[in-house]
Tab-separated table of C-alpha atoms and ligand atoms in Angstrom:
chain	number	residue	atom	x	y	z
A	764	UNK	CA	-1.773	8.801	22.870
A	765	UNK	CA	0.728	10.595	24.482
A	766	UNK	CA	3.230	9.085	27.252
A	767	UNK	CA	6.421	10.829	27.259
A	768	UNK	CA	8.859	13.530	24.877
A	769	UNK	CA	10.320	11.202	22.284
A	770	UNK	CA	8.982	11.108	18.760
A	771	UNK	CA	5.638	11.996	17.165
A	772	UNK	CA	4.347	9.577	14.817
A	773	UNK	CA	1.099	9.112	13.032
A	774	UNK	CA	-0.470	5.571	12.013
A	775	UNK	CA	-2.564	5.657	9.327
A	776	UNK	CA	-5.189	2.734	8.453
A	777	UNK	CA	-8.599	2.733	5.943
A	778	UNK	CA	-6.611	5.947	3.960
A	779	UNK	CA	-8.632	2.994	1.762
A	780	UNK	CA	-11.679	1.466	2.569
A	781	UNK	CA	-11.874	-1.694	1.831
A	782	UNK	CA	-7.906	-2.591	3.079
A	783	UNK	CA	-8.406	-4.899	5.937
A	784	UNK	CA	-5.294	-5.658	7.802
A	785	UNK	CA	-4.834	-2.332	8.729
A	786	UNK	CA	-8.003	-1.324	9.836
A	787	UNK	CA	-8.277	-4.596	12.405
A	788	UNK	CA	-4.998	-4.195	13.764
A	789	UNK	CA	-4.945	-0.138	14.190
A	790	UNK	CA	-8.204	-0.056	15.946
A	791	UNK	CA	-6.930	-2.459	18.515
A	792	UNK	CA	-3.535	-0.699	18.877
A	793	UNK	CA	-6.268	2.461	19.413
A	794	UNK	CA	-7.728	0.500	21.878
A	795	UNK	CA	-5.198	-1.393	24.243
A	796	UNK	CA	-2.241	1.033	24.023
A	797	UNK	CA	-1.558	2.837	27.213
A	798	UNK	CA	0.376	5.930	27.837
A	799	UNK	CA	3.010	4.269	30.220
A	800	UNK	CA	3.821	2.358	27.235
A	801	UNK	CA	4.625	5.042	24.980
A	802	UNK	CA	7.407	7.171	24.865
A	803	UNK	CA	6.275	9.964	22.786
A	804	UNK	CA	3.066	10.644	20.879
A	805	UNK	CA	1.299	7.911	18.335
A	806	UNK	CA	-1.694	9.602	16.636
A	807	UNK	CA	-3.841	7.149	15.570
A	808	UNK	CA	-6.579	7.321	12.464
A	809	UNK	CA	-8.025	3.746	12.851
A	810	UNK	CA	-10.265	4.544	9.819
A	811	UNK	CA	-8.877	7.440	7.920
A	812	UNK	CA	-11.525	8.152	5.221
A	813	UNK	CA	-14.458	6.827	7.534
A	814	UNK	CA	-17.041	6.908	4.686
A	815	UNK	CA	-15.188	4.565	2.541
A	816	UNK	CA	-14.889	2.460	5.765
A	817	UNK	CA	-18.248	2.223	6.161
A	818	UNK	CA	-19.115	1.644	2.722
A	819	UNK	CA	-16.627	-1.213	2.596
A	820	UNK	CA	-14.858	0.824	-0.633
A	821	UNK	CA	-11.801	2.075	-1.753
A	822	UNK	CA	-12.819	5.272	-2.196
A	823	UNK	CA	-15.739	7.833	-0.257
A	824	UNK	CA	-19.167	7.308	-1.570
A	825	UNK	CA	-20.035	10.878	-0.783
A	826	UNK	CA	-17.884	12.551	-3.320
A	827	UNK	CA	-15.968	9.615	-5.305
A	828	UNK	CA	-12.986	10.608	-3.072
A	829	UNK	CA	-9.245	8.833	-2.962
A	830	UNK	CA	-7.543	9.976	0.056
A	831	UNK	CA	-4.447	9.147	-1.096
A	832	UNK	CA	-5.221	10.968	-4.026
A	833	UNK	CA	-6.457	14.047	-2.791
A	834	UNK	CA	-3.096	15.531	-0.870
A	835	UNK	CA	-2.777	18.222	-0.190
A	836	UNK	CA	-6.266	18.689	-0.243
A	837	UNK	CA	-8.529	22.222	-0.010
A	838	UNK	CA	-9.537	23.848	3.299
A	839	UNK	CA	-13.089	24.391	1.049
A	840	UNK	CA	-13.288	21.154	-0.655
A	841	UNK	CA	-15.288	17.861	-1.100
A	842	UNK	CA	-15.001	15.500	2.201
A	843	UNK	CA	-12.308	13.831	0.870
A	844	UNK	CA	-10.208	16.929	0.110
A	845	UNK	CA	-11.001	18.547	3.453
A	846	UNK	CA	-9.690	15.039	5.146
A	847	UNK	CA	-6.578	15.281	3.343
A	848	UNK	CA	-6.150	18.765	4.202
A	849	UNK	CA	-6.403	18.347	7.801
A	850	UNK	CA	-3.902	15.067	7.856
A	851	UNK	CA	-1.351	17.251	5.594
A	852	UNK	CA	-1.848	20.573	7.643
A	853	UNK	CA	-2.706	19.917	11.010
A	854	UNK	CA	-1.384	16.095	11.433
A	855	UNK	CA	1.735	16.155	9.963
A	856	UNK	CA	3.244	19.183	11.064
A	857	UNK	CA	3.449	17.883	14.281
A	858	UNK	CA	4.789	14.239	13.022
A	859	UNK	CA	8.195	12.450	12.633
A	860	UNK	CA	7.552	9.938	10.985
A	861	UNK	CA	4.035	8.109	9.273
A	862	UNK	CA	3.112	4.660	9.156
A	863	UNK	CA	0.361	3.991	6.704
A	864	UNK	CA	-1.469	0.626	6.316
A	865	UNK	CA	-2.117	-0.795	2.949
A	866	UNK	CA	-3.324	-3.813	1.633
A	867	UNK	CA	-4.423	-5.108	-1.813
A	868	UNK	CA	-7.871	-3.870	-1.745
A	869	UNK	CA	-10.695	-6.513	-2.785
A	870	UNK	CA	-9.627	-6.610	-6.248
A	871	UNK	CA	-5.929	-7.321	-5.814
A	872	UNK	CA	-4.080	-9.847	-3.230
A	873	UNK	CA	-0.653	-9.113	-2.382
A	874	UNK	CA	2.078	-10.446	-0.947
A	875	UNK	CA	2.368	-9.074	2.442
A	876	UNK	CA	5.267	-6.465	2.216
A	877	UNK	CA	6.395	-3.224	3.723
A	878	UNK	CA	6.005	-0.644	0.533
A	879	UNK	CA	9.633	2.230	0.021
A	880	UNK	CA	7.814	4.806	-1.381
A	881	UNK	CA	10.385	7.209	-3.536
A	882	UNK	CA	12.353	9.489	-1.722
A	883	UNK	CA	14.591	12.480	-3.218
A	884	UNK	CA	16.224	12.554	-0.083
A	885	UNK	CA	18.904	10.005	1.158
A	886	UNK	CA	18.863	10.048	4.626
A	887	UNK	CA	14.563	9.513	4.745
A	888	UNK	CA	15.235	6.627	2.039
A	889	UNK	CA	17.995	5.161	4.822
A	890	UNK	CA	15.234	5.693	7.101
A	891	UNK	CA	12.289	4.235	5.664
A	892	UNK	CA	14.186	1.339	5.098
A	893	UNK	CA	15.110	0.487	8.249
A	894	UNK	CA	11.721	0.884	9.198
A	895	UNK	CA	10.685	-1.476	7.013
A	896	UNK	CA	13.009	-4.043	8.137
A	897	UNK	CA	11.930	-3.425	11.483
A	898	UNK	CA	7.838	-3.929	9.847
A	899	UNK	CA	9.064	-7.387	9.755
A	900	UNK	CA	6.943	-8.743	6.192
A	901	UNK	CA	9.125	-10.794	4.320
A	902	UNK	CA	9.545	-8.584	1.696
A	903	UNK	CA	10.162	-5.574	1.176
A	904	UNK	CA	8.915	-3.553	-2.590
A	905	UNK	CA	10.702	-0.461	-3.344
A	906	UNK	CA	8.860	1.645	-6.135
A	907	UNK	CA	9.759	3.968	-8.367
A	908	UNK	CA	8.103	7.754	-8.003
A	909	UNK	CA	4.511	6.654	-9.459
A	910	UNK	CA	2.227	9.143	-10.944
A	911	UNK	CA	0.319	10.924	-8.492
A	912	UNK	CA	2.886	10.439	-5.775
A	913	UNK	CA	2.302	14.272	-4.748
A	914	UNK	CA	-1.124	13.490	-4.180
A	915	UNK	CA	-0.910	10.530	-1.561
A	916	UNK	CA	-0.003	10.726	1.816
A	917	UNK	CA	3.656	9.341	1.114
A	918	UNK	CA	3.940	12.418	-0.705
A	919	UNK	CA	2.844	14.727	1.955
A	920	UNK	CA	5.434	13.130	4.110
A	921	UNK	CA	8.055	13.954	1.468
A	922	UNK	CA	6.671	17.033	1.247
A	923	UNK	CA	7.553	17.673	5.359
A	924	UNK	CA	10.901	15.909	4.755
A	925	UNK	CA	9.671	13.021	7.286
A	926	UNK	CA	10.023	9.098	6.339
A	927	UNK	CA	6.842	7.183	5.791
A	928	UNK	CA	6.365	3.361	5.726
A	929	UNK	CA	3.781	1.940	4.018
A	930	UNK	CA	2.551	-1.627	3.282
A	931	UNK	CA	0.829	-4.100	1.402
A	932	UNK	CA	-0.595	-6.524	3.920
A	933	UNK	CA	-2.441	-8.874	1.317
A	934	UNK	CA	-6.062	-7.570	0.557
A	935	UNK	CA	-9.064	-9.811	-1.775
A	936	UNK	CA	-11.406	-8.059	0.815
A	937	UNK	CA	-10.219	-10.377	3.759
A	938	UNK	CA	-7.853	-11.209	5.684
A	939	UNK	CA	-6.159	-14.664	7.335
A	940	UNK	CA	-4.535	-15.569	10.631
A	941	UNK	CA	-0.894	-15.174	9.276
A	942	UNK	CA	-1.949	-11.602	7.197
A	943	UNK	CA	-3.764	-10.222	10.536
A	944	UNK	CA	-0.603	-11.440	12.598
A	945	UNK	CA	1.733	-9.943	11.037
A	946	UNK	CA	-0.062	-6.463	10.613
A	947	UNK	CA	-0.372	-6.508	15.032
A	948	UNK	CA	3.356	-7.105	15.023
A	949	UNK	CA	4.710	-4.792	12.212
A	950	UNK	CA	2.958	-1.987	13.683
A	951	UNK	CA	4.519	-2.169	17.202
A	952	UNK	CA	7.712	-3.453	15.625
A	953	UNK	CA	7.749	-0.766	13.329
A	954	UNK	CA	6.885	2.091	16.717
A	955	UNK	CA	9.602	0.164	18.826
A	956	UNK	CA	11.770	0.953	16.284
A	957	UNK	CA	10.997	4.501	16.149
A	958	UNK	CA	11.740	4.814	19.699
A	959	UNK	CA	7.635	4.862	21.091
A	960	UNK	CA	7.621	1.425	22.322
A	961	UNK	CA	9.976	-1.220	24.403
A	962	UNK	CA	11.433	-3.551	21.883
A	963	UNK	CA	9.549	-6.676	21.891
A	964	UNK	CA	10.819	-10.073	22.611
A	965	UNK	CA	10.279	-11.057	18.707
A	966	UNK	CA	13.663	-11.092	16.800
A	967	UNK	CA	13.524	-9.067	13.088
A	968	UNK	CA	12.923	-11.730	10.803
A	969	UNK	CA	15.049	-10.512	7.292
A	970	UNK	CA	13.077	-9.076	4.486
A	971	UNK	CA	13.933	-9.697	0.920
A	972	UNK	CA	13.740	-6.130	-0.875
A	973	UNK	CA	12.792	-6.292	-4.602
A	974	UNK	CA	12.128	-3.822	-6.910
A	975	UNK	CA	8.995	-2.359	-8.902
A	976	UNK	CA	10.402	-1.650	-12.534
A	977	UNK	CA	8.700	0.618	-15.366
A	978	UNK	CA	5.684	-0.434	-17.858
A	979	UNK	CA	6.753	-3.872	-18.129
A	980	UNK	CA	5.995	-4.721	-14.270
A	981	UNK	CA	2.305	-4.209	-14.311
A	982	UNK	CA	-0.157	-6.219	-16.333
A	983	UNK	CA	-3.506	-3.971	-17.290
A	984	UNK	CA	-6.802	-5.408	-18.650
A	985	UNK	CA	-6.834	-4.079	-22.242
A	986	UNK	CA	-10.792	-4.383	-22.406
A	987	UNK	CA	-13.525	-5.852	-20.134
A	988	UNK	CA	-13.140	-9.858	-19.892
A	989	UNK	CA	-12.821	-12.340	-17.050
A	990	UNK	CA	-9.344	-12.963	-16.223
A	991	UNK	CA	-7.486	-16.428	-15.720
A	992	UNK	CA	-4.434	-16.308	-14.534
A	993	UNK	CA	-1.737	-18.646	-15.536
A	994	UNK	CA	-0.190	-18.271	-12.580
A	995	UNK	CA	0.130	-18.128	-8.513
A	996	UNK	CA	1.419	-15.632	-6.249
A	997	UNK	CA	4.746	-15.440	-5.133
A	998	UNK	CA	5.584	-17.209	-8.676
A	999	UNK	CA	8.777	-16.452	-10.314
A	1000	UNK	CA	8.214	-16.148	-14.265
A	1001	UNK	CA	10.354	-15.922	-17.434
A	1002	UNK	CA	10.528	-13.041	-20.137
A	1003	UNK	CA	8.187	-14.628	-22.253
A	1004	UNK	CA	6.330	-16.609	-20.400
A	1005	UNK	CA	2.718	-17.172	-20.335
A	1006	UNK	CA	1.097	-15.100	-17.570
A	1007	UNK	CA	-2.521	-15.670	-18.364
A	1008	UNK	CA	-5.799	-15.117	-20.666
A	1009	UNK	CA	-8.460	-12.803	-20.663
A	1010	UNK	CA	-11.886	-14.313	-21.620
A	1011	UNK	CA	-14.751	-12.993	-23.397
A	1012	UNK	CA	-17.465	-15.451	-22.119
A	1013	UNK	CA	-20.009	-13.267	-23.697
A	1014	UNK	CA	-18.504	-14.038	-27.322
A	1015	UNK	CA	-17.687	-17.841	-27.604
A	1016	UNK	CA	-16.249	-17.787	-31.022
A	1017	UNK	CA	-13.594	-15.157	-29.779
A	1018	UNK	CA	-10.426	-17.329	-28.660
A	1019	UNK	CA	-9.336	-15.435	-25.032
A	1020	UNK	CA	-6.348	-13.129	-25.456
A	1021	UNK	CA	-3.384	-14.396	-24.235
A	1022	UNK	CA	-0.367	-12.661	-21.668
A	1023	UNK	CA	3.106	-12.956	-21.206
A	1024	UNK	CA	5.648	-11.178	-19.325
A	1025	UNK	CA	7.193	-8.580	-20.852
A	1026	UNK	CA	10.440	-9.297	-18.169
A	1027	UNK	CA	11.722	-12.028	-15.718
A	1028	UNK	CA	10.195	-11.428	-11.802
A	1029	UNK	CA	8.157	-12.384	-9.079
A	1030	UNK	CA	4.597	-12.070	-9.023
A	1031	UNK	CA	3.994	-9.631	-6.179
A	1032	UNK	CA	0.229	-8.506	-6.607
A	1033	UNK	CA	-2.425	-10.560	-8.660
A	1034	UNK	CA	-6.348	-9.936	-9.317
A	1035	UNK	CA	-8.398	-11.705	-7.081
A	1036	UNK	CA	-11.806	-10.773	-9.096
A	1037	UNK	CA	-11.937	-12.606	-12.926
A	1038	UNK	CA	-14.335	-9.809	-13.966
A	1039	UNK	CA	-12.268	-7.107	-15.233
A	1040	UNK	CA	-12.535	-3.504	-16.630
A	1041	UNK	CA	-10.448	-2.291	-18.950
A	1042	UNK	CA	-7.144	-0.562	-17.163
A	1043	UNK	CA	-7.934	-2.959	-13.973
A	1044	UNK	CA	-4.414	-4.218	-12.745
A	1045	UNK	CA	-4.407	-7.820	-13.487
A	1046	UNK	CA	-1.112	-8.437	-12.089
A	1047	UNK	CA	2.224	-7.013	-11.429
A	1048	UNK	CA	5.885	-8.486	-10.643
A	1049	UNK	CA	9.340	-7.611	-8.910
A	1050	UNK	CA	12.697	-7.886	-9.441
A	1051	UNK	CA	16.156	-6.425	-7.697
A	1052	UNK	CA	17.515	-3.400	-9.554
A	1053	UNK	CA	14.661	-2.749	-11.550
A	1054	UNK	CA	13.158	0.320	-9.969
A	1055	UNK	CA	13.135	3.866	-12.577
A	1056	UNK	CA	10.814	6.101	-12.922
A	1057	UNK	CA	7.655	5.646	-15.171
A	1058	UNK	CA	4.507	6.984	-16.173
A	1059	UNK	CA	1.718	4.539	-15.937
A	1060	UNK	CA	-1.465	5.477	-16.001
A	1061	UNK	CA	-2.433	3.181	-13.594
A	1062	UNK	CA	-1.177	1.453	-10.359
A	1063	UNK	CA	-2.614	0.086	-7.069
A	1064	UNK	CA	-0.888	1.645	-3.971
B	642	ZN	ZN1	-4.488	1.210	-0.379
């Protein structure tokens, strides 16, 4: 959609497949914007990795695929890789700036937040924060460089120098009134902000920015069990506290094994599913001035 010569920007949604938010509120931002309303260029992938759309899944069913694992991708490779290729060599040359939808998946349920992904650069950190005050959630989760940040679409955007803003719009595999608002909003918030669109009426409502510390932050399923959790979203716990059990309803005489935090925070992201695999996130907090770099395994962006 192009409607004048300010900035290029491309709006990503489905890079999973089974991350709601984005998905409803991109495809009818592909739909109802006009190009006397924009004052540049917004490129548009309603549902990035289409298969894994279809399927309903995080990941393509035709080759096992993460997008945002795949960057920079192979001009000869699976689907997935091809995909990624294209976004990273023909998409984001051309791009100022990326927007890319997130939300927790149907196995996690997050807090609705704008995501800082890390940034070596200080003037595209200043950047993607502002953006994601403009985004509007009322938080705002600044990570650490995760393992396999070169291989996600944040770090193709590094890669080009350009900011990108990504969120965490809640997830479980749905979706509510407040979660689907906020999503329609952010997006042309986020695009007014960038210069594309007329501000809107809507004031910036302030985001609280917390931080996504090493090891201790994340809570991973040690085996396969059903998970209870101890606590609720948005919960602030204690170093020690108790942060829930993990069951072994096929072995009755095995007591469950029992979790507590590691370090004081807010619980940002929690398992919606009991089942669990081992690795499966289970949960995972915030705090401020937490954020360093780690090297987890495992992690849900
Ligand atoms: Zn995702």
């Amino acid at each position: 959609m192009k409607g004048g010569d300010g900035p290029t920007v491309l709006v990503v949604a489905g890079n999973h497949g089974d991350e709601v938010e984005g998905l409803i509120a991109a495809g009818e931002l592909a739909r109802e914007l006009q190009p006397d309303e924009v004052g540049g260029q917004v490129i548009i992938l309603p549902a990035a990795n289409r298969p894994a759309v279809e399927a309903g899944l995080r990941t393509s069913p035709l080759d096992g695929g993460n997008l945002n694992r795949a960057f920079p991708g192979k001009p000869d490779g699976t689907p997935t890789e091809l995909l990624a290729h294209a976004i990273e060599h023909l998409l984001l040359p051309r791009c100022d700036a990326v927007l890319d939808l997130h939300s927790g998946g149907s196995s996690l349920l997050y807090e609705p937040c704008a995501i800082l992904g890390a940034s070596e650069d200080p003037d595209v950190a200043a950047r993607q924060l502002a953006a994601a005050r403009a985004f509007g959630a009322p938080l705002i989760l600044r990570f650490a460089r995760l393992p396999g940040f070169e291989r996600s679409l944040g770090g193709a955007a590094a890669r080009r120098g350009i900011p990108n803003l990504a969120t965490e719009l809640g997830g479980g595999g749905g979706t509510n009134p407040e979660r689907a608002a906020l999503a329609r909003a952010g997006i042309r918030r986020v695009l007014a902000h960038w210069g594309l669109l007329e501000p809107g009426g809507e004031g910036e409502p302030g985001s609280e920015v917390l931080d996504v510390g090493g090891p201790e932050a994340f809570l991973h399923a040690p085996g396969p069990g059903l998970f209870e959790p101890a606590v609720t979203l948005g919960q602030r716990v204690g170093e020690g506290e108790v942060l829930g059990w993990l069951h072994a309803p096929f072995d009755v005489d095995r007591p469950p094994r029992t979790f507590v935090a590691n370090a004081a925070g807010r619980v940002v992201c929690l398992r919606r599913a009991a089942r669990s695999e081992a690795g499966d996130c289970l949960l995972h907090t915030a705090r401020q001035g937490t954020a360093v770099d780690f090297q987890a395994e495992t992690f849900s962006l």
